[in-house]
């Protein structure tokens, strides 16, 4: 098994994040999830259903919040209203804050709320009728938190997709700290996804040379 670790960003507390100066931007995103007792093909446990959105890249619903005019939660709910249309989160749903890498100084805040499977489905239906559906937001997807017998199908395949900014690290962090997937399973899925991407790149290189 690969010895690679789950990648992590620099975590800071909410209080520390609020003390950051005006040179920092704040992004707020929400992970909505529900326990799922279903089985794929009648034998592979689904465990949980997690929602992410697609806009050309995979990420969580949310966006940037202008701290001059909005609290973190008010700003997040404003953005969620445009893309989901039916949900309001509170400070009780706050999960983490991370400093992003790169030239732009951004602190990424993640919120998480567990719903029932019926409530999660209602969010999916509401999102189709939201203002941004089909424009900036191209749809919601469920994260497959299982691995098939070939050790690639399911979660490893999902991780081999392109994610926006910190979304991939936030997903892995949340699955770990919310005890939704053991860390060793996260590492195995990451290794399988990386190997798949490596093989795909090797197939493309000869054709482009």
Short mmCIF file of C-alpha atoms in Angstrom, two decimals:
data_model
loop_
_atom_site.label_atom_id
_atom_site.label_comp_id
_atom_site.label_asym_id
_atom_site.label_seq_id
_atom_site.Cartn_x
_atom_site.Cartn_y
_atom_site.Cartn_z
CA UNK A 1 0.00 0.00 0.00
CA UNK A 2 1.17 3.54 -0.69
CA UNK A 3 2.81 5.38 2.20
CA UNK A 4 1.47 8.71 0.97
CA UNK A 5 -0.48 10.74 3.51
CA UNK A 6 -3.74 12.58 3.06
CA UNK A 7 -2.78 16.11 1.89
CA UNK A 8 -3.58 18.85 4.36
CA UNK A 9 -3.71 22.64 4.29
CA UNK A 10 -2.64 24.87 7.17
CA UNK A 11 -5.54 24.93 9.60
CA UNK A 12 -6.33 27.94 11.78
CA UNK A 13 -9.13 28.63 14.23
CA UNK A 14 -12.19 30.68 13.42
CA UNK A 15 -11.01 33.36 15.87
CA UNK A 16 -7.62 33.55 14.15
CA UNK A 17 -9.29 33.77 10.76
CA UNK A 18 -11.46 36.68 11.90
CA UNK A 19 -8.35 38.55 13.01
CA UNK A 20 -6.75 38.42 9.57
CA UNK A 21 -6.30 41.81 7.95
CA UNK A 22 -8.09 43.31 4.94
CA UNK A 23 -5.53 41.78 2.59
CA UNK A 24 -7.18 38.39 3.06
CA UNK A 25 -10.22 37.11 1.18
CA UNK A 26 -12.71 34.71 2.76
CA UNK A 27 -14.41 31.83 0.96
CA UNK A 28 -17.22 29.87 2.60
CA UNK A 29 -18.46 26.52 1.37
CA UNK A 30 -20.85 23.88 2.66
CA UNK A 31 -20.64 20.11 2.71
CA UNK A 32 -24.11 18.59 2.93
CA UNK A 33 -24.27 14.88 3.62
CA UNK A 34 -26.55 12.11 4.81
CA UNK A 35 -26.18 8.55 6.01
CA UNK A 36 -27.14 6.19 3.20
CA UNK A 37 -28.11 2.62 4.09
CA UNK A 38 -28.28 1.60 0.42
CA UNK A 39 -26.06 -0.92 -1.34
CA UNK A 40 -24.64 -0.67 -4.84
CA UNK A 41 -25.43 -3.83 -6.83
CA UNK A 42 -26.98 -5.16 -3.63
CA UNK A 43 -23.59 -5.77 -2.01
CA UNK A 44 -21.41 -2.62 -1.79
CA UNK A 45 -22.40 -0.36 1.16
CA UNK A 46 -23.00 3.27 0.17
CA UNK A 47 -22.40 4.50 3.77
CA UNK A 48 -22.95 8.22 3.11
CA UNK A 49 -24.12 10.52 0.34
CA UNK A 50 -22.15 13.78 0.03
CA UNK A 51 -23.13 16.63 -2.30
CA UNK A 52 -20.67 18.58 -4.41
CA UNK A 53 -21.37 20.94 -7.29
CA UNK A 54 -19.99 21.02 -10.82
CA UNK A 55 -19.18 24.21 -12.72
CA UNK A 56 -16.45 22.80 -14.96
CA UNK A 57 -14.59 21.79 -11.81
CA UNK A 58 -15.82 19.93 -8.74
CA UNK A 59 -16.31 21.88 -5.54
CA UNK A 60 -18.67 22.49 -2.65
CA UNK A 61 -21.61 24.89 -2.87
CA UNK A 62 -20.62 28.37 -1.71
CA UNK A 63 -18.27 31.14 -2.74
CA UNK A 64 -16.45 34.27 -1.65
CA UNK A 65 -17.86 36.44 1.13
CA UNK A 66 -17.19 40.17 1.34
CA UNK A 67 -16.49 40.66 5.03
CA UNK A 68 -17.13 44.41 4.72
CA UNK A 69 -20.84 43.72 4.30
CA UNK A 70 -21.56 40.18 5.48
CA UNK A 71 -20.82 37.83 8.34
CA UNK A 72 -19.44 34.48 7.22
CA UNK A 73 -22.79 32.75 7.65
CA UNK A 74 -24.88 35.51 6.08
CA UNK A 75 -22.54 35.64 3.10
CA UNK A 76 -22.55 31.88 2.73
CA UNK A 77 -26.34 31.70 2.91
CA UNK A 78 -26.63 34.43 0.30
CA UNK A 79 -24.53 32.37 -2.13
CA UNK A 80 -26.30 29.12 -1.23
CA UNK A 81 -29.62 30.78 -1.96
CA UNK A 82 -28.50 31.43 -5.53
CA UNK A 83 -27.24 27.89 -6.14
CA UNK A 84 -29.43 25.72 -3.89
CA UNK A 85 -32.36 27.91 -3.03
CA UNK A 86 -33.65 26.25 0.13
CA UNK A 87 -31.08 26.04 2.90
CA UNK A 88 -29.61 28.22 5.64
CA UNK A 89 -26.56 27.28 7.70
CA UNK A 90 -25.50 28.71 11.06
CA UNK A 91 -22.31 29.06 13.06
CA UNK A 92 -23.16 25.68 14.64
CA UNK A 93 -22.43 24.09 11.24
CA UNK A 94 -18.90 25.57 11.09
CA UNK A 95 -16.24 22.89 10.65
CA UNK A 96 -12.86 24.40 9.79
CA UNK A 97 -10.75 27.23 8.37
CA UNK A 98 -7.66 26.67 6.23
CA UNK A 99 -5.12 28.99 4.66
CA UNK A 100 -4.75 28.34 0.94
CA UNK A 101 -1.46 27.99 -0.91
CA UNK A 102 -0.51 30.23 -3.81
CA UNK A 103 -0.16 33.93 -4.61
CA UNK A 104 -3.68 34.88 -3.46
CA UNK A 105 -4.25 35.23 0.28
CA UNK A 106 -7.45 33.31 0.89
CA UNK A 107 -8.79 31.66 4.02
CA UNK A 108 -11.20 28.86 3.16
CA UNK A 109 -14.01 28.19 5.65
CA UNK A 110 -15.89 24.90 5.49
CA UNK A 111 -19.29 24.21 6.99
CA UNK A 112 -20.88 20.77 7.27
CA UNK A 113 -24.42 19.70 8.04
CA UNK A 114 -25.79 16.20 8.23
CA UNK A 115 -29.27 15.82 6.77
CA UNK A 116 -31.60 12.90 6.32
CA UNK A 117 -31.43 11.22 2.94
CA UNK A 118 -34.87 12.63 2.16
CA UNK A 119 -33.72 16.17 3.02
CA UNK A 120 -30.63 15.73 0.86
CA UNK A 121 -32.79 14.68 -2.07
CA UNK A 122 -35.00 17.73 -1.49
CA UNK A 123 -31.89 19.95 -1.76
CA UNK A 124 -31.02 18.28 -5.07
CA UNK A 125 -34.50 18.98 -6.42
CA UNK A 126 -34.47 22.58 -5.20
CA UNK A 127 -31.05 23.19 -6.79
CA UNK A 128 -32.46 22.45 -10.24
CA UNK A 129 -34.86 25.36 -9.82
CA UNK A 130 -32.36 27.82 -8.32
CA UNK A 131 -31.32 31.01 -10.10
CA UNK A 132 -27.80 29.86 -11.02
CA UNK A 133 -28.68 26.37 -12.24
CA UNK A 134 -27.52 25.87 -15.82
CA UNK A 135 -25.49 29.07 -15.68
CA UNK A 136 -22.65 29.25 -13.16
CA UNK A 137 -23.74 26.01 -11.50
CA UNK A 138 -24.13 23.05 -13.85
CA UNK A 139 -25.51 20.62 -11.32
CA UNK A 140 -24.96 18.74 -8.08
CA UNK A 141 -23.24 15.37 -7.88
CA UNK A 142 -23.01 12.78 -5.14
CA UNK A 143 -19.57 11.61 -4.05
CA UNK A 144 -19.27 7.79 -4.28
CA UNK A 145 -17.79 6.84 -0.91
CA UNK A 146 -17.09 3.23 -1.85
CA UNK A 147 -14.43 1.38 -3.79
CA UNK A 148 -15.30 -1.43 -6.17
CA UNK A 149 -13.41 -4.72 -6.46
CA UNK A 150 -11.05 -3.37 -9.11
CA UNK A 151 -9.85 -0.84 -6.45
CA UNK A 152 -10.43 2.04 -8.88
CA UNK A 153 -14.19 2.27 -9.43
CA UNK A 154 -16.06 4.56 -7.08
CA UNK A 155 -14.13 6.92 -4.81
CA UNK A 156 -10.69 6.56 -6.47
CA UNK A 157 -12.21 7.38 -9.87
CA UNK A 158 -13.95 10.38 -8.36
CA UNK A 159 -10.70 11.70 -6.87
CA UNK A 160 -9.04 11.54 -10.28
CA UNK A 161 -11.31 14.38 -11.49
CA UNK A 162 -10.37 18.08 -11.43
CA UNK A 163 -11.31 20.04 -8.30
CA UNK A 164 -11.42 23.79 -7.74
CA UNK A 165 -8.92 25.35 -5.32
CA UNK A 166 -9.07 23.72 -1.87
CA UNK A 167 -12.15 21.54 -2.48
CA UNK A 168 -10.31 18.22 -2.72
CA UNK A 169 -8.34 18.83 0.48
CA UNK A 170 -11.50 20.01 2.25
CA UNK A 171 -13.38 16.88 1.16
CA UNK A 172 -10.64 14.59 2.47
CA UNK A 173 -10.35 16.59 5.69
CA UNK A 174 -14.09 16.45 6.35
CA UNK A 175 -14.36 12.73 5.63
CA UNK A 176 -11.54 12.15 8.10
CA UNK A 177 -12.60 14.40 11.00
CA UNK A 178 -16.30 13.47 10.71
CA UNK A 179 -15.33 9.77 10.84
CA UNK A 180 -17.01 9.09 7.52
CA UNK A 181 -14.04 7.16 6.11
CA UNK A 182 -10.92 5.74 7.85
CA UNK A 183 -7.69 7.53 6.98
CA UNK A 184 -6.13 4.36 5.56
CA UNK A 185 -9.02 4.08 3.10
CA UNK A 186 -8.54 7.71 2.09
CA UNK A 187 -4.85 7.05 1.46
CA UNK A 188 -5.63 3.94 -0.60
CA UNK A 189 -8.16 5.83 -2.73
CA UNK A 190 -5.72 8.71 -3.29
CA UNK A 191 -2.96 6.32 -4.33
CA UNK A 192 -5.27 4.54 -6.79
CA UNK A 193 -6.45 7.87 -8.23
CA UNK A 194 -2.87 9.11 -8.64
CA UNK A 195 -1.85 5.89 -10.38
CA UNK A 196 -4.81 6.17 -12.75
CA UNK A 197 -3.88 9.75 -13.63
CA UNK A 198 -0.25 8.73 -14.18
CA UNK A 199 -1.22 5.95 -16.60
CA UNK A 200 -3.59 8.24 -18.49
CA UNK A 201 -0.82 10.81 -18.89
CA UNK A 202 1.62 8.16 -20.13
CA UNK A 203 -0.85 7.18 -22.83
CA UNK A 204 -1.20 10.79 -23.98
CA UNK A 205 2.50 11.68 -24.09
CA UNK A 206 3.52 9.47 -27.05
CA UNK A 207 0.67 10.85 -29.16
CA UNK A 208 1.70 14.44 -28.46
CA UNK A 209 5.43 13.95 -29.14
#
